[in-house]
């Protein structure tokens, strides 16, 4: 079918143009955060703790420099592209999990895009990059799990580029990295000796990601600890960025609560690992959601970055239930 006769094409185009109109009319604007502005004025070393997040934003800053436009204007229109790509990944994943094909993406996009735009209206642009990165990782894992990703290099790119996008936030890069490691390294190990061909790809990707990303994660972690004092009280200060702000302010009690929560988390993780061993198409989604819930203790933005994954998980359950009910009624 030619695209100009496809009503879904025009519906999707109008939805995207509607978001462009919101930006053009200044109903919603996105601001480049100060850290990027400061880095743009200096020479950034590749070993700088924030080098990766500056690299993510470099195209925005470069286009602003060349076109003489304000960085915030370029960034605002960039977010339209980011949220469109995010919606496409969600629709593509749903097309695989619900319909068992890739032909239904354009039909599912109108269902996904409006809620994502509503979410974009109440958040900052920095988190948009984290959302896209984590969703790119998850969609790649679902595609591999269901047999729709046959190129090991394409899968490798989804995991590495997704982690790169998520580097805009210390919390989101931890969620991205741990999602990659848990699915690609821990999963195949738990399934031993029942190893599939795709498991070797997962082990290769997980090992490579570990070697590449761990140094940057450690540098960033040390930078955060030093920023908050570098002593025992640093943990208390970090907790104030997430739901840990509701913890007692006494460092000893806060640390005790963290230990208790960590113990509960470990027990939950062990229970979850049994599901990971069995595998399943929802496994990558559950990994990210569980990690985000744990990370939410240290940063609300960490939890928020996985909201599209929660949205995808809910839609998957609802739509699969509808399809199953329809099949029963027509049987």
mmCIF file of C-alpha atoms in Angstrom, residues 40-321:
data_model
loop_
_atom_site.group_PDB
_atom_site.id
_atom_site.type_symbol
_atom_site.label_atom_id
_atom_site.label_comp_id
_atom_site.label_asym_id
_atom_site.label_seq_id
_atom_site.Cartn_x
_atom_site.Cartn_y
_atom_site.Cartn_z
ATOM 1 C CA UNK A 40 30.915 23.393 26.152
ATOM 2 C CA UNK A 41 33.164 26.260 27.245
ATOM 3 C CA UNK A 42 36.055 23.982 28.211
ATOM 4 C CA UNK A 43 38.126 21.214 26.676
ATOM 5 C CA UNK A 44 36.565 17.944 27.839
ATOM 6 C CA UNK A 45 38.863 14.947 28.321
ATOM 7 C CA UNK A 46 37.559 11.498 27.423
ATOM 8 C CA UNK A 47 38.237 10.496 31.042
ATOM 9 C CA UNK A 48 36.115 13.340 32.393
ATOM 10 C CA UNK A 49 33.251 11.915 34.519
ATOM 11 C CA UNK A 50 30.696 13.736 32.363
ATOM 12 C CA UNK A 51 32.349 13.266 28.976
ATOM 13 C CA UNK A 52 29.691 10.786 27.818
ATOM 14 C CA UNK A 53 26.729 13.027 28.630
ATOM 15 C CA UNK A 54 28.446 15.931 26.883
ATOM 16 C CA UNK A 55 28.973 13.678 23.841
ATOM 17 C CA UNK A 56 25.221 12.938 23.830
ATOM 18 C CA UNK A 57 24.472 16.654 23.755
ATOM 19 C CA UNK A 58 27.319 17.628 21.416
ATOM 20 C CA UNK A 59 25.182 17.510 18.204
ATOM 21 C CA UNK A 60 22.683 19.888 19.828
ATOM 22 C CA UNK A 61 25.407 22.325 20.830
ATOM 23 C CA UNK A 62 27.113 22.069 17.435
ATOM 24 C CA UNK A 63 23.903 22.736 15.483
ATOM 25 C CA UNK A 64 23.192 25.706 17.754
ATOM 26 C CA UNK A 65 26.693 27.042 17.077
ATOM 27 C CA UNK A 66 26.448 26.632 13.303
ATOM 28 C CA UNK A 67 22.895 27.985 12.940
ATOM 29 C CA UNK A 68 23.338 30.767 15.546
ATOM 30 C CA UNK A 69 20.179 29.534 17.271
ATOM 31 C CA UNK A 70 19.778 29.360 21.018
ATOM 32 C CA UNK A 71 20.803 25.911 22.346
ATOM 33 C CA UNK A 72 17.445 25.631 24.139
ATOM 34 C CA UNK A 73 15.566 26.015 20.834
ATOM 35 C CA UNK A 74 17.615 23.305 19.125
ATOM 36 C CA UNK A 75 17.280 21.099 22.194
ATOM 37 C CA UNK A 76 13.496 21.511 22.297
ATOM 38 C CA UNK A 77 13.094 20.314 18.709
ATOM 39 C CA UNK A 78 15.586 17.516 19.388
ATOM 40 C CA UNK A 79 13.276 16.251 22.126
ATOM 41 C CA UNK A 80 10.526 15.875 19.510
ATOM 42 C CA UNK A 81 12.817 13.468 17.646
ATOM 43 C CA UNK A 82 13.786 11.691 20.871
ATOM 44 C CA UNK A 83 10.184 11.152 22.016
ATOM 45 C CA UNK A 84 9.129 10.073 18.516
ATOM 46 C CA UNK A 85 11.928 7.496 18.493
ATOM 47 C CA UNK A 86 10.919 6.380 21.992
ATOM 48 C CA UNK A 87 7.301 5.910 20.885
ATOM 49 C CA UNK A 88 8.438 4.000 17.806
ATOM 50 C CA UNK A 89 10.490 1.600 19.950
ATOM 51 C CA UNK A 90 7.530 1.000 22.269
ATOM 52 C CA UNK A 91 5.196 0.409 19.304
ATOM 53 C CA UNK A 92 7.740 -1.905 17.670
ATOM 54 C CA UNK A 93 8.147 -3.925 20.854
ATOM 55 C CA UNK A 94 4.370 -4.199 21.275
ATOM 56 C CA UNK A 95 4.054 -5.291 17.651
ATOM 57 C CA UNK A 96 6.423 -8.167 18.448
ATOM 58 C CA UNK A 97 4.979 -9.189 21.816
ATOM 59 C CA UNK A 98 1.278 -8.726 21.041
ATOM 60 C CA UNK A 99 0.945 -9.295 17.288
ATOM 61 C CA UNK A 100 3.951 -11.523 16.652
ATOM 62 C CA UNK A 101 5.087 -9.424 13.691
ATOM 63 C CA UNK A 102 6.590 -6.066 12.726
ATOM 64 C CA UNK A 103 3.734 -5.009 10.458
ATOM 65 C CA UNK A 104 1.588 -3.453 13.197
ATOM 66 C CA UNK A 105 3.980 -0.703 14.297
ATOM 67 C CA UNK A 106 2.130 2.069 12.456
ATOM 68 C CA UNK A 107 -1.186 0.908 13.966
ATOM 69 C CA UNK A 108 0.199 0.898 17.496
ATOM 70 C CA UNK A 109 2.066 4.213 17.232
ATOM 71 C CA UNK A 110 -1.126 6.353 17.648
ATOM 72 C CA UNK A 111 -1.868 4.427 20.855
ATOM 73 C CA UNK A 112 1.607 5.035 22.262
ATOM 74 C CA UNK A 113 2.539 8.552 21.145
ATOM 75 C CA UNK A 114 -0.102 10.727 22.925
ATOM 76 C CA UNK A 115 0.661 9.367 26.436
ATOM 77 C CA UNK A 116 4.384 9.781 25.764
ATOM 78 C CA UNK A 117 3.819 13.414 24.735
ATOM 79 C CA UNK A 118 1.817 14.003 27.931
ATOM 80 C CA UNK A 119 4.729 12.577 29.889
ATOM 81 C CA UNK A 120 7.124 14.821 27.963
ATOM 82 C CA UNK A 121 5.072 17.874 28.965
ATOM 83 C CA UNK A 122 5.862 17.385 32.659
ATOM 84 C CA UNK A 123 9.524 16.383 32.531
ATOM 85 C CA UNK A 124 12.869 17.842 31.507
ATOM 86 C CA UNK A 125 14.769 17.003 28.349
ATOM 87 C CA UNK A 126 17.628 15.351 30.172
ATOM 88 C CA UNK A 127 15.409 12.483 31.309
ATOM 89 C CA UNK A 128 14.127 12.067 27.735
ATOM 90 C CA UNK A 129 17.575 10.866 26.658
ATOM 91 C CA UNK A 130 17.673 8.395 29.560
ATOM 92 C CA UNK A 131 14.223 7.066 28.642
ATOM 93 C CA UNK A 132 15.259 6.567 25.023
ATOM 94 C CA UNK A 133 18.475 4.825 26.030
ATOM 95 C CA UNK A 134 16.822 2.372 28.405
ATOM 96 C CA UNK A 135 14.024 1.650 25.933
ATOM 97 C CA UNK A 136 16.566 1.016 23.161
ATOM 98 C CA UNK A 137 18.234 -1.570 25.392
ATOM 99 C CA UNK A 138 14.929 -3.222 26.320
ATOM 100 C CA UNK A 139 13.573 -3.287 22.761
ATOM 101 C CA UNK A 140 16.785 -4.892 21.523
ATOM 102 C CA UNK A 141 16.579 -7.570 24.207
ATOM 103 C CA UNK A 142 12.926 -8.324 23.431
ATOM 104 C CA UNK A 143 13.715 -8.524 19.703
ATOM 105 C CA UNK A 144 16.573 -10.955 20.385
ATOM 106 C CA UNK A 145 14.453 -13.023 22.774
ATOM 107 C CA UNK A 146 11.664 -13.355 20.200
ATOM 108 C CA UNK A 147 13.896 -13.968 17.180
ATOM 109 C CA UNK A 148 13.366 -10.603 15.459
ATOM 110 C CA UNK A 149 16.990 -9.489 15.811
ATOM 111 C CA UNK A 150 19.239 -11.784 13.800
ATOM 112 C CA UNK A 151 22.270 -9.510 13.492
ATOM 113 C CA UNK A 152 24.642 -9.674 16.440
ATOM 114 C CA UNK A 153 26.057 -6.288 15.479
ATOM 115 C CA UNK A 154 22.614 -4.671 15.420
ATOM 116 C CA UNK A 155 21.918 -6.118 18.866
ATOM 117 C CA UNK A 156 25.326 -4.968 20.106
ATOM 118 C CA UNK A 157 24.525 -1.431 18.959
ATOM 119 C CA UNK A 158 21.164 -1.376 20.767
ATOM 120 C CA UNK A 159 22.883 -2.255 24.043
ATOM 121 C CA UNK A 160 25.873 0.074 23.697
ATOM 122 C CA UNK A 161 24.095 3.073 22.146
ATOM 123 C CA UNK A 162 21.290 2.700 24.690
ATOM 124 C CA UNK A 163 23.807 2.800 27.539
ATOM 125 C CA UNK A 164 25.460 5.816 25.896
ATOM 126 C CA UNK A 165 22.169 7.752 25.765
ATOM 127 C CA UNK A 166 21.429 6.828 29.388
ATOM 128 C CA UNK A 167 24.747 8.356 30.490
ATOM 129 C CA UNK A 168 23.070 11.777 30.835
ATOM 130 C CA UNK A 169 22.306 10.780 34.427
ATOM 131 C CA UNK A 170 24.383 8.809 36.933
ATOM 132 C CA UNK A 171 21.309 6.887 38.058
ATOM 133 C CA UNK A 172 20.000 6.062 34.590
ATOM 134 C CA UNK A 173 23.370 4.811 33.330
ATOM 135 C CA UNK A 174 23.489 2.441 36.305
ATOM 136 C CA UNK A 175 20.027 1.112 35.402
ATOM 137 C CA UNK A 176 21.038 0.773 31.753
ATOM 138 C CA UNK A 177 24.343 -0.918 32.529
ATOM 139 C CA UNK A 178 22.859 -3.333 35.079
ATOM 140 C CA UNK A 179 20.022 -4.177 32.662
ATOM 141 C CA UNK A 180 22.598 -5.050 29.998
ATOM 142 C CA UNK A 181 24.710 -7.118 32.393
ATOM 143 C CA UNK A 182 21.782 -8.904 34.060
ATOM 144 C CA UNK A 183 20.134 -9.962 30.812
ATOM 145 C CA UNK A 184 23.259 -10.669 28.774
ATOM 146 C CA UNK A 185 25.600 -12.157 31.379
ATOM 147 C CA UNK A 186 23.570 -13.403 34.336
ATOM 148 C CA UNK A 187 20.731 -14.807 32.204
ATOM 149 C CA UNK A 188 22.816 -17.225 30.088
ATOM 150 C CA UNK A 189 24.820 -18.301 33.144
ATOM 151 C CA UNK A 190 21.625 -19.246 34.971
ATOM 152 C CA UNK A 191 20.439 -21.264 31.968
ATOM 153 C CA UNK A 192 23.653 -23.294 31.781
ATOM 154 C CA UNK A 193 24.087 -25.910 30.342
ATOM 155 C CA UNK A 194 21.014 -25.232 28.167
ATOM 156 C CA UNK A 195 22.707 -22.636 25.982
ATOM 157 C CA UNK A 196 21.113 -21.335 22.800
ATOM 158 C CA UNK A 197 22.947 -19.725 19.909
ATOM 159 C CA UNK A 198 21.650 -16.312 20.943
ATOM 160 C CA UNK A 199 23.067 -16.847 24.441
ATOM 161 C CA UNK A 200 26.597 -16.743 23.045
ATOM 162 C CA UNK A 201 25.744 -13.380 21.478
ATOM 163 C CA UNK A 202 24.416 -12.189 24.839
ATOM 164 C CA UNK A 203 27.569 -13.306 26.646
ATOM 165 C CA UNK A 204 29.744 -11.512 24.105
ATOM 166 C CA UNK A 205 27.707 -8.308 24.337
ATOM 167 C CA UNK A 206 27.562 -8.422 28.139
ATOM 168 C CA UNK A 207 31.306 -8.995 28.475
ATOM 169 C CA UNK A 208 32.161 -6.200 26.046
ATOM 170 C CA UNK A 209 29.753 -3.788 27.731
ATOM 171 C CA UNK A 210 31.308 -4.577 31.104
ATOM 172 C CA UNK A 211 34.837 -3.883 29.873
ATOM 173 C CA UNK A 212 33.833 -0.637 28.162
ATOM 174 C CA UNK A 213 31.333 0.845 30.615
ATOM 175 C CA UNK A 214 32.658 -0.152 34.066
ATOM 176 C CA UNK A 215 35.572 2.356 34.065
ATOM 177 C CA UNK A 216 33.187 5.237 33.295
ATOM 178 C CA UNK A 217 30.691 4.033 35.914
ATOM 179 C CA UNK A 218 33.405 3.861 38.591
ATOM 180 C CA UNK A 219 34.749 7.311 37.681
ATOM 181 C CA UNK A 220 31.244 8.777 37.835
ATOM 182 C CA UNK A 221 30.473 7.018 41.124
ATOM 183 C CA UNK A 222 33.645 8.352 42.729
ATOM 184 C CA UNK A 223 32.862 11.833 41.422
ATOM 185 C CA UNK A 224 29.392 11.736 43.001
ATOM 186 C CA UNK A 225 30.701 10.495 46.348
ATOM 187 C CA UNK A 226 33.392 13.194 46.387
ATOM 188 C CA UNK A 227 30.813 15.830 45.423
ATOM 189 C CA UNK A 228 28.672 14.926 48.437
ATOM 190 C CA UNK A 229 31.547 15.008 50.904
ATOM 191 C CA UNK A 230 33.388 11.739 50.341
ATOM 192 C CA UNK A 231 32.651 10.481 53.877
ATOM 193 C CA UNK A 232 29.944 8.491 55.661
ATOM 194 C CA UNK A 233 27.562 11.452 55.438
ATOM 195 C CA UNK A 234 27.817 11.371 51.631
ATOM 196 C CA UNK A 235 25.372 8.454 51.534
ATOM 197 C CA UNK A 236 22.798 10.497 53.442
ATOM 198 C CA UNK A 237 23.201 13.408 51.026
ATOM 199 C CA UNK A 238 22.835 11.141 47.992
ATOM 200 C CA UNK A 239 19.699 9.566 49.472
ATOM 201 C CA UNK A 240 18.067 13.008 49.641
ATOM 202 C CA UNK A 241 17.858 12.990 45.834
ATOM 203 C CA UNK A 242 15.450 10.047 45.838
ATOM 204 C CA UNK A 243 12.862 8.473 48.076
ATOM 205 C CA UNK A 244 15.673 8.207 50.580
ATOM 206 C CA UNK A 245 14.828 11.837 51.467
ATOM 207 C CA UNK A 246 12.117 10.374 53.698
ATOM 208 C CA UNK A 247 14.734 8.442 55.680
ATOM 209 C CA UNK A 248 15.980 9.697 59.070
ATOM 210 C CA UNK A 249 18.750 12.287 58.785
ATOM 211 C CA UNK A 250 20.997 10.528 61.305
ATOM 212 C CA UNK A 251 23.697 8.821 59.173
ATOM 213 C CA UNK A 252 23.850 5.669 61.305
ATOM 214 C CA UNK A 253 20.084 5.086 61.136
ATOM 215 C CA UNK A 254 19.991 5.897 57.426
ATOM 216 C CA UNK A 255 22.761 3.384 56.751
ATOM 217 C CA UNK A 256 20.891 0.772 58.822
ATOM 218 C CA UNK A 257 17.745 1.343 56.765
ATOM 219 C CA UNK A 258 19.732 1.020 53.558
ATOM 220 C CA UNK A 259 21.123 -2.302 54.794
ATOM 221 C CA UNK A 260 17.595 -3.545 55.577
ATOM 222 C CA UNK A 261 16.302 -2.431 52.184
ATOM 223 C CA UNK A 262 19.325 -3.986 50.498
ATOM 224 C CA UNK A 263 18.596 -7.277 52.263
ATOM 225 C CA UNK A 264 14.987 -7.217 51.064
ATOM 226 C CA UNK A 265 16.229 -6.316 47.590
ATOM 227 C CA UNK A 266 18.656 -9.246 47.557
ATOM 228 C CA UNK A 267 15.890 -11.662 48.559
ATOM 229 C CA UNK A 268 13.631 -10.195 45.860
ATOM 230 C CA UNK A 269 16.500 -10.478 43.390
ATOM 231 C CA UNK A 270 16.973 -14.170 44.189
ATOM 232 C CA UNK A 271 13.269 -14.789 43.583
ATOM 233 C CA UNK A 272 13.495 -12.808 40.368
ATOM 234 C CA UNK A 273 16.509 -14.799 39.184
ATOM 235 C CA UNK A 274 14.357 -17.924 39.076
ATOM 236 C CA UNK A 275 12.160 -16.171 36.505
ATOM 237 C CA UNK A 276 15.233 -14.969 34.654
ATOM 238 C CA UNK A 277 16.416 -18.547 34.409
ATOM 239 C CA UNK A 278 13.146 -19.577 32.776
ATOM 240 C CA UNK A 279 13.390 -16.654 30.361
ATOM 241 C CA UNK A 280 10.430 -15.093 28.598
ATOM 242 C CA UNK A 281 9.583 -12.127 26.460
ATOM 243 C CA UNK A 282 8.750 -9.892 29.454
ATOM 244 C CA UNK A 283 11.978 -10.677 31.302
ATOM 245 C CA UNK A 284 13.933 -7.638 29.979
ATOM 246 C CA UNK A 285 11.086 -5.324 31.005
ATOM 247 C CA UNK A 286 10.906 -6.749 34.519
ATOM 248 C CA UNK A 287 14.674 -6.435 34.944
ATOM 249 C CA UNK A 288 14.594 -2.707 34.156
ATOM 250 C CA UNK A 289 11.544 -2.006 36.347
ATOM 251 C CA UNK A 290 13.032 -3.826 39.359
ATOM 252 C CA UNK A 291 16.357 -2.029 38.987
ATOM 253 C CA UNK A 292 14.584 1.329 38.639
ATOM 254 C CA UNK A 293 12.604 0.734 41.831
ATOM 255 C CA UNK A 294 15.838 0.072 43.710
ATOM 256 C CA UNK A 295 17.540 3.060 42.094
ATOM 257 C CA UNK A 296 14.617 5.298 43.014
ATOM 258 C CA UNK A 297 15.901 5.278 46.593
ATOM 259 C CA UNK A 298 18.883 7.333 45.442
ATOM 260 C CA UNK A 299 17.265 9.458 42.732
ATOM 261 C CA UNK A 300 13.713 10.180 41.608
ATOM 262 C CA UNK A 301 14.965 10.728 38.054
ATOM 263 C CA UNK A 302 16.295 7.154 38.095
ATOM 264 C CA UNK A 303 12.803 5.860 38.751
ATOM 265 C CA UNK A 304 11.185 8.246 36.256
ATOM 266 C CA UNK A 305 13.539 7.132 33.468
ATOM 267 C CA UNK A 306 11.843 3.726 33.471
ATOM 268 C CA UNK A 307 8.247 5.001 33.302
ATOM 269 C CA UNK A 308 8.024 4.189 29.554
ATOM 270 C CA UNK A 309 9.060 0.619 30.384
ATOM 271 C CA UNK A 310 6.253 0.403 32.951
ATOM 272 C CA UNK A 311 3.876 1.850 30.344
ATOM 273 C CA UNK A 312 5.066 -0.774 27.847
ATOM 274 C CA UNK A 313 4.610 -3.551 30.391
ATOM 275 C CA UNK A 314 1.041 -2.457 31.186
ATOM 276 C CA UNK A 315 0.107 -2.047 27.518
ATOM 277 C CA UNK A 316 1.579 -5.443 26.744
ATOM 278 C CA UNK A 317 -0.550 -7.114 29.421
ATOM 279 C CA UNK A 318 -3.720 -5.249 28.401
ATOM 280 C CA UNK A 319 -3.370 -5.764 24.645
ATOM 281 C CA UNK A 320 -2.344 -9.407 24.953
ATOM 282 C CA UNK A 321 -5.355 -9.982 27.184
#
